[in-house]
Coordinates of C-alpha atoms in Angstrom, one line a residue:
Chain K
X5 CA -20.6 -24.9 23.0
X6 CA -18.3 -26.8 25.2
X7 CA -15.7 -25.0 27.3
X8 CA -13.1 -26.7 25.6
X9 CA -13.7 -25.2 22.2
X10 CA -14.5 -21.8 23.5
X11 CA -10.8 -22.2 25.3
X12 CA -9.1 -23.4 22.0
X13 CA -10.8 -20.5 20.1
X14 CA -9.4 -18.0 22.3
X15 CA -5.7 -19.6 21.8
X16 CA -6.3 -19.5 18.4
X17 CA -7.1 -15.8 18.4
X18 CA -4.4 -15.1 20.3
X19 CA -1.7 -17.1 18.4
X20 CA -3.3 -15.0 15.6
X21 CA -2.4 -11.8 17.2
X22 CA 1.3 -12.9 18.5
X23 CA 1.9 -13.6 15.2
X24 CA 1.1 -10.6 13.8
X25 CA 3.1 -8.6 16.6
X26 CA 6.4 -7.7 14.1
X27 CA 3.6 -6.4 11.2
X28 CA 2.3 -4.6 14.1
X29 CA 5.7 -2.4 14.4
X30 CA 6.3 -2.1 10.8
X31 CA 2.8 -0.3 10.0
X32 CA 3.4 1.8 13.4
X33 CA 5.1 4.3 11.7
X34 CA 3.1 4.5 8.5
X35 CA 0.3 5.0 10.6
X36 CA 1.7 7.8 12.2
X37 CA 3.1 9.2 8.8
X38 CA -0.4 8.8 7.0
X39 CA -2.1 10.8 9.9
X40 CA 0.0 13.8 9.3
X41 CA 0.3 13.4 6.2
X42 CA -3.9 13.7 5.7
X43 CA -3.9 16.7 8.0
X44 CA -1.4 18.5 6.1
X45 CA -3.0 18.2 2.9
X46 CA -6.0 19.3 3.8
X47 CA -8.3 16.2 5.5
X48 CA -10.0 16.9 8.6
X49 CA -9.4 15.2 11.7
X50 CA -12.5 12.8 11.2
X51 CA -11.9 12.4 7.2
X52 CA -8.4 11.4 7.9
X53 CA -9.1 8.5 11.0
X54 CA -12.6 7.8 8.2
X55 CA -9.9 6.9 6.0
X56 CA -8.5 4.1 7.8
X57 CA -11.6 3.0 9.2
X58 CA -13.6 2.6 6.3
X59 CA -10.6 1.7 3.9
X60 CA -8.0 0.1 5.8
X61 CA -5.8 -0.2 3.0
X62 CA -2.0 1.4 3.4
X63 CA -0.4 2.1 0.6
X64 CA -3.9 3.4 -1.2
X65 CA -4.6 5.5 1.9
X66 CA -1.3 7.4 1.1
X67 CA -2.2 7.3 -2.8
X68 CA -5.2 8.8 -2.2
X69 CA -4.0 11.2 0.1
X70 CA -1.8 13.3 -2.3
X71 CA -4.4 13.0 -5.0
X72 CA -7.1 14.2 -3.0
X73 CA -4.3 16.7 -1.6
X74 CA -3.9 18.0 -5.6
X75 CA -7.3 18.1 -6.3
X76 CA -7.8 15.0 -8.7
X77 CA -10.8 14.1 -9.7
X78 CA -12.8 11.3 -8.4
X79 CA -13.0 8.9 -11.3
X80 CA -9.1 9.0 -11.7
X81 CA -9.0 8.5 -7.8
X82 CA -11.3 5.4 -7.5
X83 CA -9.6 4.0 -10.4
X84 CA -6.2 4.4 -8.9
X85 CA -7.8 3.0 -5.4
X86 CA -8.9 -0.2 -7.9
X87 CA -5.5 -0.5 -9.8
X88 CA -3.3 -0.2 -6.7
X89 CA -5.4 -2.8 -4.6
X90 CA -6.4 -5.1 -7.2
X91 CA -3.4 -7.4 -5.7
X92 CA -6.0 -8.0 -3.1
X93 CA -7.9 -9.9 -5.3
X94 CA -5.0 -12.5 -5.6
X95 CA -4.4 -13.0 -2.1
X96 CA -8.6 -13.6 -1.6
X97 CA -8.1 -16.0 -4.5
X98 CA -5.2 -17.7 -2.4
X99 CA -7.1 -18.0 0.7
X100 CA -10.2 -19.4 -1.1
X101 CA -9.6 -22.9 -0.8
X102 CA -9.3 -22.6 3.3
X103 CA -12.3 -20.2 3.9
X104 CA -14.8 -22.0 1.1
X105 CA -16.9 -24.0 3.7
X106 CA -17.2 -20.8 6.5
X107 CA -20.7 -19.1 6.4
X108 CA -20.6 -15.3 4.7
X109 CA -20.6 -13.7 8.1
X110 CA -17.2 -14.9 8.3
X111 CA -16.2 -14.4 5.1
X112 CA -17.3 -10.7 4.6
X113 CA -15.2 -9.5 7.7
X114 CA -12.3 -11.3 7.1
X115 CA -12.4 -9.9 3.7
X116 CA -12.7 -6.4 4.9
X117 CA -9.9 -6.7 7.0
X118 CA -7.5 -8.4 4.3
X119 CA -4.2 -6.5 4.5
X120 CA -0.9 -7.8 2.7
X121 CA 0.5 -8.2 6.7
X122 CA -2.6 -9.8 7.5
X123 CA -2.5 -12.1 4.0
X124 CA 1.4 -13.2 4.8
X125 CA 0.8 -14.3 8.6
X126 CA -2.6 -16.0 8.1
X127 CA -1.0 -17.9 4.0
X128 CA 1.7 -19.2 6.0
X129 CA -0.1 -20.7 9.1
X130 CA -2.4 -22.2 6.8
X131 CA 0.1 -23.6 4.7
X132 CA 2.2 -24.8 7.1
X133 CA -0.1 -26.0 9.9
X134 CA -3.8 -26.4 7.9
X135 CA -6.4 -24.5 8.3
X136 CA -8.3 -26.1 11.3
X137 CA -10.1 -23.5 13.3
X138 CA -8.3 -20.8 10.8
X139 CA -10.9 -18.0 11.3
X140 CA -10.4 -17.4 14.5
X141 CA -6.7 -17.3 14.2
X142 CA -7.5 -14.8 10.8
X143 CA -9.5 -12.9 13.3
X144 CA -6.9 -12.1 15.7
X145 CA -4.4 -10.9 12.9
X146 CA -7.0 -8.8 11.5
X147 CA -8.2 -7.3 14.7
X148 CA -4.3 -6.6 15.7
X149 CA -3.7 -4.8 12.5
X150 CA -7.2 -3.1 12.1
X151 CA -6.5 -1.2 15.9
X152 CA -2.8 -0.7 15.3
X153 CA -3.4 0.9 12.1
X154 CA -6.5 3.3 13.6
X155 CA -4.3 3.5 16.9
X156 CA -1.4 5.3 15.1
X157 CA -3.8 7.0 12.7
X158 CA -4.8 9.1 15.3
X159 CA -1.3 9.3 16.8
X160 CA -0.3 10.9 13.3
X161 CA -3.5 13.1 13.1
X162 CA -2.9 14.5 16.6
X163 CA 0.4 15.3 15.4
X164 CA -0.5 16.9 12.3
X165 CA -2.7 19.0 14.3
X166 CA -0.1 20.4 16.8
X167 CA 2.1 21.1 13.7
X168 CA -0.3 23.0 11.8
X169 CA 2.8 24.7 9.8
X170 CA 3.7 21.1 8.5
X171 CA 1.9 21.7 5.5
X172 CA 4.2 24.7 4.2
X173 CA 7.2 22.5 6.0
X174 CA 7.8 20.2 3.3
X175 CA 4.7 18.1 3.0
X176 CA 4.9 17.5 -1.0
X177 CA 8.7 16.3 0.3
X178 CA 7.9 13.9 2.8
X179 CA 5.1 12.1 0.6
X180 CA 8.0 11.8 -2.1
X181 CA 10.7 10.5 0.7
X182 CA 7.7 8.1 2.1
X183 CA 7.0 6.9 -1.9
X184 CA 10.7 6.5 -2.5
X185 CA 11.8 4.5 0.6
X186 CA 9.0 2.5 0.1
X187 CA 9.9 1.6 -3.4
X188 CA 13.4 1.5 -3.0
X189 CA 13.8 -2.0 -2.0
X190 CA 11.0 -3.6 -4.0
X191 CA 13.6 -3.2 -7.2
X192 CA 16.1 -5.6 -6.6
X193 CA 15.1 -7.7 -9.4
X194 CA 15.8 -6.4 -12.5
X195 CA 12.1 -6.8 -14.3
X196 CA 10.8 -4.5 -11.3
X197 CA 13.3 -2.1 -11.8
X198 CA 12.5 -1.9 -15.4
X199 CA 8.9 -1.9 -14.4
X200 CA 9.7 1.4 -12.3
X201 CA 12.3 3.5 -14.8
X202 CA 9.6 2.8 -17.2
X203 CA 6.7 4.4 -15.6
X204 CA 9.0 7.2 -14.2
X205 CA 9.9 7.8 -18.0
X206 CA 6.6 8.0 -19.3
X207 CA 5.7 9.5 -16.0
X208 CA 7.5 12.6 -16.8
X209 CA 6.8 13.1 -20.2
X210 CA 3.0 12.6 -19.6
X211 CA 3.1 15.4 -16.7
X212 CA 0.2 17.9 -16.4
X213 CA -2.1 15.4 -18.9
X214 CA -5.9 15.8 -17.7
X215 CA -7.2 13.8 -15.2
X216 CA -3.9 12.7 -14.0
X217 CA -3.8 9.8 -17.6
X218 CA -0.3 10.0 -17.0
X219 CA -0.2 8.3 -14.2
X220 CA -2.5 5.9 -16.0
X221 CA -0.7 5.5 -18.7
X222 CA 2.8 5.4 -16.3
X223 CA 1.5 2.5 -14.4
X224 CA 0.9 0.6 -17.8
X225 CA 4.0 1.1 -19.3
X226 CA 5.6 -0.1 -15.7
X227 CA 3.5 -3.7 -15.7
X228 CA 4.0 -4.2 -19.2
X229 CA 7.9 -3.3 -19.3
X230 CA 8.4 -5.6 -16.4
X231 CA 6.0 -8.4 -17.9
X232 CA 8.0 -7.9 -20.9
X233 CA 11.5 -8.3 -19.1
X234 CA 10.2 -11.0 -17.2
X235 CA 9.6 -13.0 -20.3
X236 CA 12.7 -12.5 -21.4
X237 CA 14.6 -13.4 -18.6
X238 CA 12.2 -16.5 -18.7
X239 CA 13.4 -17.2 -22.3
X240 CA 17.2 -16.9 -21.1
X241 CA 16.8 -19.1 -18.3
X242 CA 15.4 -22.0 -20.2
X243 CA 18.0 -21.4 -23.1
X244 CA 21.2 -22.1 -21.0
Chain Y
X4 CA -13.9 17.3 -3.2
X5 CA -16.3 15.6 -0.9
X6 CA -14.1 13.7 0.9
X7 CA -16.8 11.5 2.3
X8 CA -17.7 10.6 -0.9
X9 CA -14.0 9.9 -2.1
X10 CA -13.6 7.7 0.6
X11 CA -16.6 5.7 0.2
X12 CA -15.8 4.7 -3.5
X13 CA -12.3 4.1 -2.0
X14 CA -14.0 1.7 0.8
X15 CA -16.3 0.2 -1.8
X16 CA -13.8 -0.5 -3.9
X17 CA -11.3 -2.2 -2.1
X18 CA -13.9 -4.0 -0.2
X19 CA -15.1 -5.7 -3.5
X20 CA -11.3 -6.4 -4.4
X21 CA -10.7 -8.2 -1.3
X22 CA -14.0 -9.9 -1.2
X23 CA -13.9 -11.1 -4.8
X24 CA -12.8 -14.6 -4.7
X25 CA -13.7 -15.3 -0.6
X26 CA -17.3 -14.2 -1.2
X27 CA -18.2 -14.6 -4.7
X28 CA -15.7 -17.4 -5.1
X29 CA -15.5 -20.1 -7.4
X30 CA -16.7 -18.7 -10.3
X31 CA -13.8 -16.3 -11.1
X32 CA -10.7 -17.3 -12.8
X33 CA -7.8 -15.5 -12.6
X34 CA -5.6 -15.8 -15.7
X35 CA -1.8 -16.1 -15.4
X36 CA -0.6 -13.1 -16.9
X37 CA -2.8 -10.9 -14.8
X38 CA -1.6 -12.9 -11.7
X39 CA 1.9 -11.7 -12.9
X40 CA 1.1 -8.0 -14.1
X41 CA 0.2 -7.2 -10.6
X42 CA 3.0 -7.4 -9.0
X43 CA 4.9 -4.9 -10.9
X44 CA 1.3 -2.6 -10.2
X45 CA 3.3 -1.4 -6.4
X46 CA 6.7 0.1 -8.4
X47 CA 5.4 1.1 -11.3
X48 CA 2.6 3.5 -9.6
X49 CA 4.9 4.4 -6.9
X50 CA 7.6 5.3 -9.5
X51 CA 5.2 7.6 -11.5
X52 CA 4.2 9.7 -8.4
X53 CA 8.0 9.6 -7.6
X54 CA 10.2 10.8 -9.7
X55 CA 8.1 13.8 -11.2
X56 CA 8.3 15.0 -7.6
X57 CA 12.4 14.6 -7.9
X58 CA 12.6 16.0 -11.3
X59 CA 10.1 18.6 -11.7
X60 CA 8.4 19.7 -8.0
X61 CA 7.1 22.7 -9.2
X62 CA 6.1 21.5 -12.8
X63 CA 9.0 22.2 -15.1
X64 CA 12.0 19.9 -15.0
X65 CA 14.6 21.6 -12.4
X66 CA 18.0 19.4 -12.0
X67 CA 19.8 22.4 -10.4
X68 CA 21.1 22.9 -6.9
X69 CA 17.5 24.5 -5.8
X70 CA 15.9 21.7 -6.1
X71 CA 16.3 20.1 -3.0
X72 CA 13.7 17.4 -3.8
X73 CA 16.1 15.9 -6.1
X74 CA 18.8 14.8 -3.4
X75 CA 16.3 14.3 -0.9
X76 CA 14.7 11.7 -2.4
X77 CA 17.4 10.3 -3.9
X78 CA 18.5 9.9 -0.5
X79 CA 15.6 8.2 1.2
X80 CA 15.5 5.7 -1.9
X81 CA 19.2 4.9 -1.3
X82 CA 19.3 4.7 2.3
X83 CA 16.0 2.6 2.2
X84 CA 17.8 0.2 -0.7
X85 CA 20.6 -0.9 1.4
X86 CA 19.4 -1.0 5.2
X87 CA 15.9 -1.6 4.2
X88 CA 14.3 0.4 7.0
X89 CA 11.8 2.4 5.6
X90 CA 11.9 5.2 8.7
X91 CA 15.2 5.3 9.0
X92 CA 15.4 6.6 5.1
X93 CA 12.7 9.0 5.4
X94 CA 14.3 10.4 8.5
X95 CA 17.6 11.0 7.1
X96 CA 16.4 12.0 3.8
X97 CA 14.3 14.6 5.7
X98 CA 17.7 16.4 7.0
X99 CA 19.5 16.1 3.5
X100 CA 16.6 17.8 2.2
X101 CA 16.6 20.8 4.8
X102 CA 19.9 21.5 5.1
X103 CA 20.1 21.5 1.1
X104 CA 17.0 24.2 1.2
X105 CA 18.9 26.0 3.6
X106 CA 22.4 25.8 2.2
X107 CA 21.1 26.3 -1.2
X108 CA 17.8 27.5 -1.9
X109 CA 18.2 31.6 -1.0
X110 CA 15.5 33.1 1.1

C-alpha cells in the first residue's frame, strides 16, 4: 500500500467522524439518560454499559430497559427489540448498492454499527459525493457514534449509581417524559399522529393483557391507522 | 430475568436486522407497503408505552389532580413539539411534575 492511499484513507475516516460531530451531541444526552435509567431499574453496572456494547441500538435500549425493568417476559421483549429495529433493515437495503462489492469483513462491522445517525451522515455522502473509498468514511461515523454512545453510557451509569434513591425519585416518570419528548415531534404529519392516538387507544384498553399483547396489538393498530390515513391522503391528493 | 440472556437475543437480533440486506443481500425484496408500515413502527410503539403511563400510572385510569404523570408528560410532549429539543422538554417536564407531586399529591 502506497502512502498516498494510506493518507487518503485517514481523511476519509476523519471526514467521516467531523461529520458525524452534531449526531455526536444529540445522542450525548440519551446516553447519559439511558445509563441512569438501567441503574434505576434494576441493571447492574456491567448489564447496563453490556447493553450498549453488544446492542448499540437507542431507542430499543430504552424499550428494553422498562420492559426488563417490569419484568416482561423474554419472548415479548425480543419481539419488541425485532419490531422496533426492523427499520434497520431498510436503511441496510439503502446502503446495499454502495457496499455490494466490499468483502464480508467490511460488511459485518459496518452492519453492526448501523445507527439511524450513522445511516443519515454516511446516505447522504454517498448520495451526494459517490461512494469512492465509502467504508472508511462509514467507519469513522460508526466509530464516533459507537464511543460516544458507550462514553455517556457510563457517564449515565455512574450517575445512577451516586443517586441510588433515583429509582423511588420518579424513574417510571422520567422514562414517560424521555418517551413523550421523543415522540412529540415525529407527529407533525397527520397519518403519524393518527398512527400514535391509535395505538395509545388501543394501548389503554388492552392494559394488563398477558405478555404485554397490548402493546403488540397497540403497535399494529398504530402502522395500520397511519397506512390507512396515508392512503387516503394519497387518494385526496391525486383527486384535486 | 437473566439479563445476559435478554441482551443477547436483543444483540442478535438487531445484528441480523441491520445485516440483512448488506450481508445476505440481493436476494431479499422488500415490498412497498412494508417499506411504508415502518415508519409509523417509532410513534405507534412509543405512544403505547406512553400514554398508559399518563393515564393510568398505577394501573387504573386516574385523570385527577394526584396524578402528576398526567401534566408532566403532557408537558415534556408539548415543550418537545414546539422547540424540538428533546432535553430541554424532559428537563422542564421534570419540574412540572415535582412541584405538582408536591403541591398536590399529600404526604
Amino acid at each position: 500500500m502506497s502512502q498516498q492511499t494510506c493518507s487518503s484513507r485517514r481523511a476519509l475516516l476523519l471526514e467521516g467522524v467531523r461529520d458525524t460531530v452534531p449526531m455526536l451531541v444529540g445522542a450525548a444526552p440519551f446516553g447519559v439518560i439511558f445509563g441512569t435509567l438501567a441503574i434505576a431499574a434494576g441493571l447492574s453496572s456491567a448489564t447496563a454499559i453490556g447493553m450498549s456494547v453488544l446492542v448499540f441500538a437507542g431507542s430499543s435500549q430504552f424499550i428494553g430497559v422498562s420492559l426488563i425493568g417490569a419484568g416482561t417476559a423474554l419472548p415479548v421483549l425480543w419481539l419488541t427489540t425485532f419490531v422496533v429495529n426492523l427499520r434497520h433493515a431498510l436503511y441496510s437495503a439503502t446502503l446495499l448498492p454502495f457496499a455490494r462489492d466490499w468483502s464480508l469483513a467490511w460488511r459485518w462491522p459496518l452492519a453492526f454499527w448501523l445507527t439511524d445517525e450513522t445511516f443519515a451522515v454516511v446516505e447522504h455522502r454517498f448520495r451526494t459525493k459517490g461512494a469512492q473509498g465509502g467504508q472508511w468514511y462509514w467507519l469513522g461515523s460508526s466509530l464516533a457514534m459507537y464511543g460516544n454512545w458507550l462514553l455517556w453510557t457510563v457517564v449515565g451509569v455512574s450517575l445512577g449509581q451516586s443517586l441510588p434513591g433515583l429509582a423511588n425519585l420518579g424513574l417510571d416518570f422520567a422514562m414517560g417524559a424521555t418517551f413523550a419528548a421523543i415522540v412529540a415531534p415525529q407527529l407533525k404529519r397527520r397519518p403519524a399522529l393518527g398512527a400514535a392516538v391509535a395505538a395509545g387507544v388501543v394501548a389503554m384498553l388492552g392494559r394488563g393483557l398477558p405478555y404485554k399483547l397490548d402493546l403488540m396489538l397497540a403497535a399494529l393498530a398504530g402502522v395500520t391507522s397511519g397506512l390507512l390515513l396515508e392512503g387516503l391522503a394519497g387518494r385526496k391528493e391525486q383527486s384535486t | 430475568m437473566n439479563h445476559w440472556l435478554a441482551i443477547s437475543g436483543m444483540m442478535l437480533l438487531t445484528v441480523l436486522i441491520r445485516a440483512s440486506f448488506l450481508v445476505f443481500g440481493q436476494r431479499l425484496a422488500f415490498p412497498d407497503w412494508l417499506n411504508r408500515a415502518l415508519h409509523y413502527v417509532p410513534p405507534a410503539v412509543l405512544s403505547a408505552l406512553v400514554v398508559p403511563m399518563a393515564l393510568a400510572p398505577a394501573g387504573t385510569v386516574d385523570i385527577s389532580l394526584q396524578n402528576a404523570y398526567l401534566p408532566g408528560i403532557i408537558v415534556a410532549a408539548l415543550v418537545a413539539w414546539k422547540s424540538g429539543k428533546t432535553l430541554l422538554a424532559i428537563v422542564i417536564s421534570f419540574v412540572v411534575y415535582g412541584l405538582w407531586r408536591w403541591g398536590f399529591v399529600p404526604g
